[in-house]
PDB file of C-alpha atoms in Angstrom:
ATOM      1  CA  MET A   1     213.110  79.684 301.755  1.00 50.00           C
ATOM      2  CA  PRO A   2     214.030  77.586 304.677  1.00 56.00           C
ATOM      3  CA  GLY A   3     217.186  76.509 302.662  1.00 57.00           C
ATOM      4  CA  ALA A   4     218.080  80.210 302.162  1.00 60.00           C
ATOM      5  CA  LEU A   5     217.647  81.025 305.959  1.00 58.00           C
ATOM      6  CA  GLN A   6     219.690  77.984 306.598  1.00 61.00           C
ATOM      7  CA  LEU A   7     222.514  79.274 304.323  1.00 57.00           C
ATOM      8  CA  VAL A   8     222.299  82.698 305.979  1.00 56.00           C
ATOM      9  CA  TRP A   9     222.524  81.186 309.489  1.00 58.00           C
ATOM     10  CA  THR A  10     225.449  79.025 308.501  1.00 61.00           C
ATOM     11  CA  LEU A  11     227.334  82.012 307.028  1.00 58.00           C
ATOM     12  CA  SER A  12     226.699  84.143 310.105  1.00 63.00           C
ATOM     13  CA  ILE A  13     228.079  81.416 312.267  1.00 63.00           C
ATOM     14  CA  GLY A  14     231.103  80.971 310.006  1.00 55.00           C
ATOM     15  CA  LEU A  15     231.781  84.835 310.047  1.00 57.00           C
ATOM     16  CA  ALA A  16     231.366  84.911 313.894  1.00 55.00           C
ATOM     17  CA  ALA A  17     233.933  81.903 314.113  1.00 52.00           C
ATOM     18  CA  LEU A  18     236.302  83.645 311.731  1.00 53.00           C
ATOM     19  CA  SER A  19     236.132  86.896 313.696  1.00 58.00           C
ATOM     20  CA  SER A  20     236.736  85.060 316.837  1.00 51.00           C
ATOM     21  CA  VAL A  21     239.780  83.286 315.410  1.00 52.00           C
ATOM     22  CA  SER A  22     241.097  86.628 314.033  1.00 53.00           C
ATOM     23  CA  MET A  23     240.657  88.331 317.367  1.00 55.00           C
ATOM     24  CA  THR A  24     242.616  85.445 319.040  1.00 51.00           C
ATOM     25  CA  VAL A  25     245.387  85.549 316.573  1.00 51.00           C
ATOM     26  CA  LEU A  26     245.765  89.509 317.069  1.00 52.00           C
ATOM     27  CA  ILE A  27     245.842  89.116 320.819  1.00 50.00           C
ATOM     28  CA  GLY A  28     248.258  86.290 320.688  1.00 44.00           C
ATOM     29  CA  ALA A  29     250.575  88.342 318.339  1.00 48.00           C
ATOM     30  CA  ARG A  30     250.267  91.335 320.785  1.00 55.00           C
ATOM     31  CA  LEU A  31     251.233  89.350 323.720  1.00 40.00           C
ATOM     32  CA  ILE A  32     254.253  87.776 321.700  1.00 43.00           C
ATOM     33  CA  ARG A  33     255.369  91.302 320.720  1.00 52.00           C
ATOM     34  CA  GLN A  34     255.086  92.606 324.406  1.00 45.00           C
ATOM     35  CA  HIS A  35     257.169  89.542 325.694  1.00 41.00           C
ATOM     36  CA  ARG A  36     259.673  90.181 322.863  1.00 50.00           C
ATOM     37  CA  ASP A  37     259.958  93.876 323.577  1.00 49.00           C
ATOM     38  CA  HIS A  38     260.306  93.189 327.319  1.00 48.00           C
ATOM     39  CA  GLY A  39     263.011  90.689 326.533  1.00 60.00           C
ATOM     40  CA  LEU A  40     264.833  93.188 324.363  1.00 61.00           C
ATOM     41  CA  ILE A  41     264.610  95.843 327.046  1.00 73.00           C
ATOM     42  CA  GLU A  42     266.118  93.372 329.505  1.00 76.00           C
ATOM     43  CA  ARG A  43     268.925  92.319 327.152  1.00 74.00           C
ATOM     44  CA  ARG A  44     269.873  96.043 326.556  1.00 75.00           C
ATOM     45  CA  LYS A  45     269.922  96.668 330.331  1.00 78.00           C
ATOM     46  CA  ARG A  46     272.007  93.737 331.005  1.00 83.00           C
ATOM     47  CA  LEU A  47     274.462  94.629 328.062  1.00 80.00           C
ATOM     48  CA  SER A  48     274.614  98.226 329.023  1.00 80.00           C
ATOM     49  CA  SER A  49     275.537  97.335 332.578  1.00 83.00           C
ATOM     50  CA  GLU A  50     278.338  94.918 331.479  1.00 85.00           C
ATOM     51  CA  LEU A  51     279.726  97.521 329.058  1.00 84.00           C
ATOM     52  CA  LEU A  52     279.544 100.332 331.515  1.00 86.00           C
ATOM     53  CA  ARG A  53     281.270  98.217 334.297  1.00 87.00           C
ATOM     54  CA  TYR A  54     284.108  97.357 332.058  1.00 86.00           C
ATOM     55  CA  ALA A  55     284.352 100.721 330.456  1.00 84.00           C
ATOM     56  CA  LEU A  56     284.638 102.564 333.914  1.00 85.00           C
ATOM     57  CA  SER A  57     286.790  99.921 335.743  1.00 81.00           C
ATOM     58  CA  GLY A  58     289.186  98.879 332.888  1.00 73.00           C
ATOM     59  CA  GLY A  59     288.148  95.329 333.662  1.00 62.00           C
ATOM     60  CA  GLU A  60     289.388  95.310 337.224  1.00 59.00           C
ATOM     61  CA  GLU A  61     286.175  93.992 338.636  1.00 59.00           C
ATOM     62  CA  SER A  62     286.253  90.963 336.119  1.00 55.00           C
ATOM     63  CA  GLY A  63     290.055  90.303 336.450  1.00 59.00           C
ATOM     64  CA  GLY A  64     290.625  92.050 333.081  1.00 63.00           C
ATOM     65  CA  ASP A  65     288.447  89.784 330.934  1.00 74.00           C
ATOM     66  CA  MET A  66     286.220  91.491 328.382  1.00 80.00           C
ATOM     67  CA  PRO A  67     282.366  90.958 328.617  1.00 82.00           C
ATOM     68  CA  VAL A  68     281.386  88.540 325.874  1.00 82.00           C
ATOM     69  CA  ILE A  69     278.415  89.996 323.916  1.00 82.00           C
ATOM     70  CA  PRO A  70     276.198  87.997 321.672  1.00 79.00           C
ATOM     71  CA  ALA A  71     276.902  88.719 317.918  1.00 79.00           C
ATOM     72  CA  ARG A  72     275.639  85.765 315.990  1.00 84.00           C
ATOM     73  CA  THR A  73     272.864  87.356 314.402  1.00 87.00           C
ATOM     74  CA  ARG A  74     272.153  90.799 312.735  1.00 87.00           C
ATOM     75  CA  HIS A  75     269.773  91.506 315.522  1.00 86.00           C
ATOM     76  CA  ASP A  76     272.334  90.685 318.205  1.00 87.00           C
ATOM     77  CA  ARG A  77     274.721  93.147 316.467  1.00 89.00           C
ATOM     78  CA  MET A  78     272.330  95.982 316.125  1.00 88.00           C
ATOM     79  CA  VAL A  79     271.415  95.602 319.808  1.00 88.00           C
ATOM     80  CA  ALA A  80     275.072  95.768 320.849  1.00 88.00           C
ATOM     81  CA  ILE A  81     275.771  98.730 318.441  1.00 88.00           C
ATOM     82  CA  GLN A  82     272.742 100.855 319.756  1.00 90.00           C
ATOM     83  CA  THR A  83     273.773 100.070 323.344  1.00 88.00           C
ATOM     84  CA  ALA A  84     277.240 101.089 322.772  1.00 88.00           C
ATOM     85  CA  LEU A  85     276.246 104.246 321.210  1.00 89.00           C
ATOM     86  CA  ASP A  86     273.829 105.169 324.033  1.00 88.00           C
ATOM     87  CA  ILE A  87     276.444 104.694 326.649  1.00 87.00           C
ATOM     88  CA  SER A  88     279.363 106.151 324.744  1.00 86.00           C
ATOM     89  CA  ALA A  89     277.750 109.584 324.907  1.00 84.00           C
ATOM     90  CA  ILE A  90     278.406 109.880 328.537  1.00 86.00           C
ATOM     91  CA  LEU A  91     281.994 108.276 328.727  1.00 87.00           C
ATOM     92  CA  ASP A  92     285.371 109.902 328.402  1.00 89.00           C
ATOM     93  CA  PRO A  93     287.640 108.818 325.435  1.00 88.00           C
ATOM     94  CA  GLU A  94     289.506 106.268 327.448  1.00 91.00           C
ATOM     95  CA  ALA A  95     286.295 104.467 328.457  1.00 89.00           C
ATOM     96  CA  ARG A  96     284.878 104.832 324.969  1.00 90.00           C
ATOM     97  CA  ALA A  97     287.926 102.995 323.573  1.00 91.00           C
ATOM     98  CA  ARG A  98     287.248 100.178 325.994  1.00 91.00           C
ATOM     99  CA  VAL A  99     283.708  99.731 324.792  1.00 90.00           C
ATOM    100  CA  SER A 100     285.156  99.963 321.190  1.00 91.00           C
ATOM    101  CA  ALA A 101     287.624  97.121 322.001  1.00 92.00           C
ATOM    102  CA  VAL A 102     284.634  94.862 323.272  1.00 91.00           C
ATOM    103  CA  LEU A 103     282.805  95.330 319.981  1.00 91.00           C
ATOM    104  CA  ARG A 104     285.820  94.785 317.917  1.00 92.00           C
ATOM    105  CA  SER A 105     286.450  91.565 319.670  1.00 91.00           C
ATOM    106  CA  ALA A 106     283.035  90.331 318.384  1.00 90.00           C
ATOM    107  CA  SER A 107     284.179  91.545 314.973  1.00 92.00           C
ATOM    108  CA  ILE A 108     281.220  94.095 314.789  1.00 92.00           C
ATOM    109  CA  ASP A 109     283.573  96.801 313.210  1.00 93.00           C
ATOM    110  CA  ALA A 110     284.333  94.424 310.286  1.00 94.00           C
ATOM    111  CA  TRP A 111     280.446  93.648 309.926  1.00 94.00           C
ATOM    112  CA  LEU A 112     279.790  97.466 309.697  1.00 93.00           C
ATOM    113  CA  ARG A 113     282.461  98.044 307.160  1.00 94.00           C
ATOM    114  CA  ARG A 114     280.975  95.345 305.004  1.00 94.00           C
ATOM    115  CA  ARG A 115     277.467  96.833 305.458  1.00 93.00           C
ATOM    116  CA  ALA A 116     278.717 100.261 304.505  1.00 92.00           C
ATOM    117  CA  ARG A 117     279.900  99.093 301.135  1.00 91.00           C
ATOM    118  CA  ARG A 118     276.846  97.502 299.671  1.00 89.00           C
ATOM    119  CA  GLY A 119     273.142  97.116 300.105  1.00 89.00           C
ATOM    120  CA  PRO A 120     270.263  99.615 300.416  1.00 92.00           C
ATOM    121  CA  VAL A 121     271.198 103.250 301.111  1.00 93.00           C
ATOM    122  CA  PRO A 122     269.503 103.413 304.604  1.00 92.00           C
ATOM    123  CA  ASP A 123     271.390 100.374 305.799  1.00 92.00           C
ATOM    124  CA  ARG A 124     274.647 101.753 304.478  1.00 94.00           C
ATOM    125  CA  ILE A 125     273.941 105.134 306.198  1.00 93.00           C
ATOM    126  CA  ALA A 126     273.084 103.263 309.430  1.00 92.00           C
ATOM    127  CA  ALA A 127     276.588 101.321 309.350  1.00 92.00           C
ATOM    128  CA  ILE A 128     278.603 104.637 308.448  1.00 93.00           C
ATOM    129  CA  GLU A 129     276.778 106.419 311.374  1.00 92.00           C
ATOM    130  CA  ALA A 130     277.982 103.818 313.743  1.00 92.00           C
ATOM    131  CA  PHE A 131     281.682 104.086 312.671  1.00 92.00           C
ATOM    132  CA  GLN A 132     281.941 106.764 315.397  1.00 90.00           C
ATOM    133  CA  LEU A 133     282.475 103.781 317.708  1.00 91.00           C
ATOM    134  CA  PHE A 134     285.549 102.648 315.770  1.00 92.00           C
ATOM    135  CA  PRO A 135     288.028 105.512 315.104  1.00 90.00           C
ATOM    136  CA  GLY A 136     291.133 104.435 313.310  1.00 89.00           C
ATOM    137  CA  ALA A 137     292.878 103.652 310.055  1.00 91.00           C
ATOM    138  CA  GLU A 138     290.241 100.943 308.888  1.00 93.00           C
ATOM    139  CA  THR A 139     287.343 103.258 309.558  1.00 91.00           C
ATOM    140  CA  SER A 140     289.136 106.064 307.732  1.00 91.00           C
ATOM    141  CA  ARG A 141     289.479 103.795 304.579  1.00 92.00           C
ATOM    142  CA  ALA A 142     285.842 102.764 304.761  1.00 93.00           C
ATOM    143  CA  LEU A 143     284.937 106.436 304.816  1.00 92.00           C
ATOM    144  CA  ASP A 144     287.079 107.210 301.870  1.00 92.00           C
ATOM    145  CA  PHE A 145     285.144 104.702 299.889  1.00 92.00           C
ATOM    146  CA  ALA A 146     281.760 106.043 301.135  1.00 93.00           C
ATOM    147  CA  GLN A 147     282.784 109.632 300.513  1.00 90.00           C
ATOM    148  CA  ILE A 148     282.905 109.018 296.693  1.00 89.00           C
ATOM    149  CA  SER A 149     279.477 107.460 296.546  1.00 91.00           C
ATOM    150  CA  ARG A 150     277.096 108.513 293.940  1.00 90.00           C
ATOM    151  CA  SER A 151     274.493 108.847 296.637  1.00 92.00           C
ATOM    152  CA  PHE A 152     274.638 112.329 298.187  1.00 93.00           C
ATOM    153  CA  ARG A 153     273.216 110.883 301.373  1.00 94.00           C
ATOM    154  CA  ILE A 154     276.005 108.536 301.832  1.00 94.00           C
ATOM    155  CA  CYS A 155     278.681 111.139 301.115  1.00 93.00           C
ATOM    156  CA  ILE A 156     277.036 113.365 303.812  1.00 93.00           C
ATOM    157  CA  ALA A 157     277.077 110.489 306.313  1.00 94.00           C
ATOM    158  CA  ALA A 158     280.647 109.654 305.569  1.00 94.00           C
ATOM    159  CA  LEU A 159     281.677 113.312 306.230  1.00 93.00           C
ATOM    160  CA  ARG A 160     279.679 113.639 309.245  1.00 92.00           C
ATOM    161  CA  ALA A 161     281.093 110.423 310.644  1.00 92.00           C
ATOM    162  CA  ARG A 162     284.727 111.891 310.100  1.00 90.00           C
ATOM    163  CA  VAL A 163     283.847 114.931 312.191  1.00 88.00           C
ATOM    164  CA  GLU A 164     282.325 112.647 314.917  1.00 86.00           C
ATOM    165  CA  THR A 165     285.498 110.422 315.018  1.00 83.00           C
ATOM    166  CA  GLY A 166     287.689 113.618 315.286  1.00 82.00           C
ATOM    167  CA  GLU A 167     289.141 113.248 311.830  1.00 84.00           C
ATOM    168  CA  MET A 168     288.162 116.525 310.205  1.00 86.00           C
ATOM    169  CA  PRO A 169     287.368 116.087 306.564  1.00 87.00           C
ATOM    170  CA  ASN A 170     289.361 118.097 303.851  1.00 86.00           C
ATOM    171  CA  LEU A 171     287.328 121.233 303.156  1.00 87.00           C
ATOM    172  CA  ALA A 172     288.250 121.160 299.502  1.00 85.00           C
ATOM    173  CA  ASP A 173     286.660 117.585 299.223  1.00 87.00           C
ATOM    174  CA  VAL A 174     283.630 118.874 301.149  1.00 88.00           C
ATOM    175  CA  LEU A 175     283.160 121.818 298.867  1.00 86.00           C
ATOM    176  CA  ARG A 176     283.036 119.591 295.850  1.00 87.00           C
ATOM    177  CA  LEU A 177     279.611 118.353 297.040  1.00 89.00           C
ATOM    178  CA  THR A 178     278.273 121.788 296.290  1.00 86.00           C
ATOM    179  CA  GLU A 179     278.537 120.912 292.456  1.00 85.00           C
ATOM    180  CA  ARG A 180     276.028 118.223 292.990  1.00 87.00           C
ATOM    181  CA  PRO A 181     272.253 119.362 292.616  1.00 86.00           C
ATOM    182  CA  GLU A 182     271.539 118.849 296.249  1.00 83.00           C
ATOM    183  CA  GLY A 183     274.664 120.300 297.576  1.00 82.00           C
ATOM    184  CA  GLY A 184     274.016 124.047 297.301  1.00 80.00           C
ATOM    185  CA  ARG A 185     270.976 123.901 299.505  1.00 83.00           C
ATOM    186  CA  SER A 186     272.064 121.111 301.844  1.00 87.00           C
ATOM    187  CA  LEU A 187     271.791 122.183 305.526  1.00 89.00           C
ATOM    188  CA  SER A 188     273.663 118.904 306.448  1.00 91.00           C
ATOM    189  CA  LEU A 189     276.591 119.980 303.972  1.00 90.00           C
ATOM    190  CA  PHE A 190     276.533 123.499 305.410  1.00 90.00           C
ATOM    191  CA  LYS A 191     277.075 122.204 309.068  1.00 91.00           C
ATOM    192  CA  ILE A 192     280.093 120.165 308.005  1.00 91.00           C
ATOM    193  CA  VAL A 193     281.550 123.018 306.039  1.00 89.00           C
ATOM    194  CA  GLU A 194     280.898 125.212 309.273  1.00 89.00           C
ATOM    195  CA  ALA A 195     282.867 122.583 311.446  1.00 89.00           C
ATOM    196  CA  CYS A 196     285.710 122.660 308.946  1.00 88.00           C
ATOM    197  CA  VAL A 197     285.863 126.452 308.986  1.00 88.00           C
ATOM    198  CA  ARG A 198     285.973 126.412 312.655  1.00 87.00           C
ATOM    199  CA  ALA A 199     288.698 123.841 312.854  1.00 85.00           C
ATOM    200  CA  ASN A 200     290.918 125.435 310.300  1.00 83.00           C
ATOM    201  CA  PRO A 201     290.079 129.160 309.372  1.00 82.00           C
ATOM    202  CA  ALA A 202     293.537 129.574 307.483  1.00 79.00           C
ATOM    203  CA  SER A 203     292.585 126.645 305.167  1.00 78.00           C
ATOM    204  CA  ALA A 204     289.174 128.104 304.598  1.00 79.00           C
ATOM    205  CA  LEU A 205     290.673 131.508 303.677  1.00 79.00           C
ATOM    206  CA  THR A 206     292.972 129.942 301.153  1.00 78.00           C
ATOM    207  CA  LEU A 207     290.131 128.159 299.482  1.00 76.00           C
ATOM    208  CA  LEU A 208     287.856 131.205 299.623  1.00 75.00           C
ATOM    209  CA  GLN A 209     290.538 133.290 297.693  1.00 73.00           C
ATOM    210  CA  ALA A 210     290.651 130.512 295.028  1.00 70.00           C
ATOM    211  CA  CYS A 211     286.749 130.308 294.735  1.00 68.00           C
ATOM    212  CA  SER A 212     284.987 132.284 292.230  1.00 65.00           C
ATOM    213  CA  ALA A 213     281.342 133.345 292.779  1.00 57.00           C
ATOM    214  CA  SER A 214     279.874 129.817 293.278  1.00 79.00           C
ATOM    215  CA  PRO A 215     277.862 127.888 295.754  1.00 81.00           C
ATOM    216  CA  ALA A 216     281.137 126.910 297.419  1.00 80.00           C
ATOM    217  CA  ARG A 217     282.152 130.330 298.074  1.00 82.00           C
ATOM    218  CA  ILE A 218     278.707 131.384 299.312  1.00 81.00           C
ATOM    219  CA  MET A 219     278.742 128.425 301.737  1.00 83.00           C
ATOM    220  CA  VAL A 220     282.257 129.221 303.089  1.00 83.00           C
ATOM    221  CA  LEU A 221     281.232 132.843 303.666  1.00 83.00           C
ATOM    222  CA  LYS A 222     278.140 131.920 305.471  1.00 84.00           C
ATOM    223  CA  ALA A 223     280.013 129.371 307.652  1.00 81.00           C
ATOM    224  CA  ALA A 224     282.563 132.227 308.349  1.00 81.00           C
ATOM    225  CA  GLU A 225     279.865 134.414 309.999  1.00 80.00           C
ATOM    226  CA  THR A 226     279.447 131.785 312.718  1.00 75.00           C
ATOM    227  CA  VAL A 227     283.129 131.767 313.536  1.00 68.00           C
ATOM    228  CA  PRO A 228     284.529 134.172 316.163  1.00 65.00           C
ATOM    229  CA  THR A 229     285.824 137.311 314.424  1.00 57.00           C
ATOM    230  CA  SER A 230     289.452 136.737 315.520  1.00 52.00           C
ATOM    231  CA  THR A 231     289.746 133.464 313.571  1.00 53.00           C
ATOM    232  CA  ALA A 232     287.127 133.985 310.772  1.00 53.00           C
ATOM    233  CA  PRO A 233     288.399 134.048 307.216  1.00 55.00           C
ATOM    234  CA  GLN A 234     288.086 137.649 305.689  1.00 52.00           C
TER     235      GLN A 234
END
């Protein structure tokens, strides 16, 4: 009996020690995470300030020199991309072009194009969504490739990116996606069709006349209901 009591006592002490160690590890991990999060916030503030200053002044304050942004790791690039996306929303086209030039100088656009071609679908979609920072021929070619993907989600991301970069997709190409199982009921696809109809009602009318009773025709007709009467296809 004394031996059994001794064993219980030893186990109790061991469990208490283990609990204490586990608590210490959790507290340490939390402190490290808080320090890392604080560091990330500070990095983004500093990068945002540098990009904004260059975008708005055209580099006059720095003698024309572009800010140098860290882009050695995936994390560095993602921080730069997200920061650029955040500030681009409040900039005019000329200032956005300067932000784009800074990121291009670090080859972030090329890195995004590589990520958009292969890898997990969520990663490819994230890369495509960031293409709005880099309007141009290379982005257009990358979107051409993404637009014929077997993944419906990647196709939608590519079409949406075209709209966001000011390169309206071809409505006929958009409507082909209604032939896919997800197409006829996709709100995202409808929004893209709606944007195409608003941008080019005449083209929508031509396609509408060529469409038989199909999901494509139904989608164009519904999109036309949101267009001003003077321009809507009849």
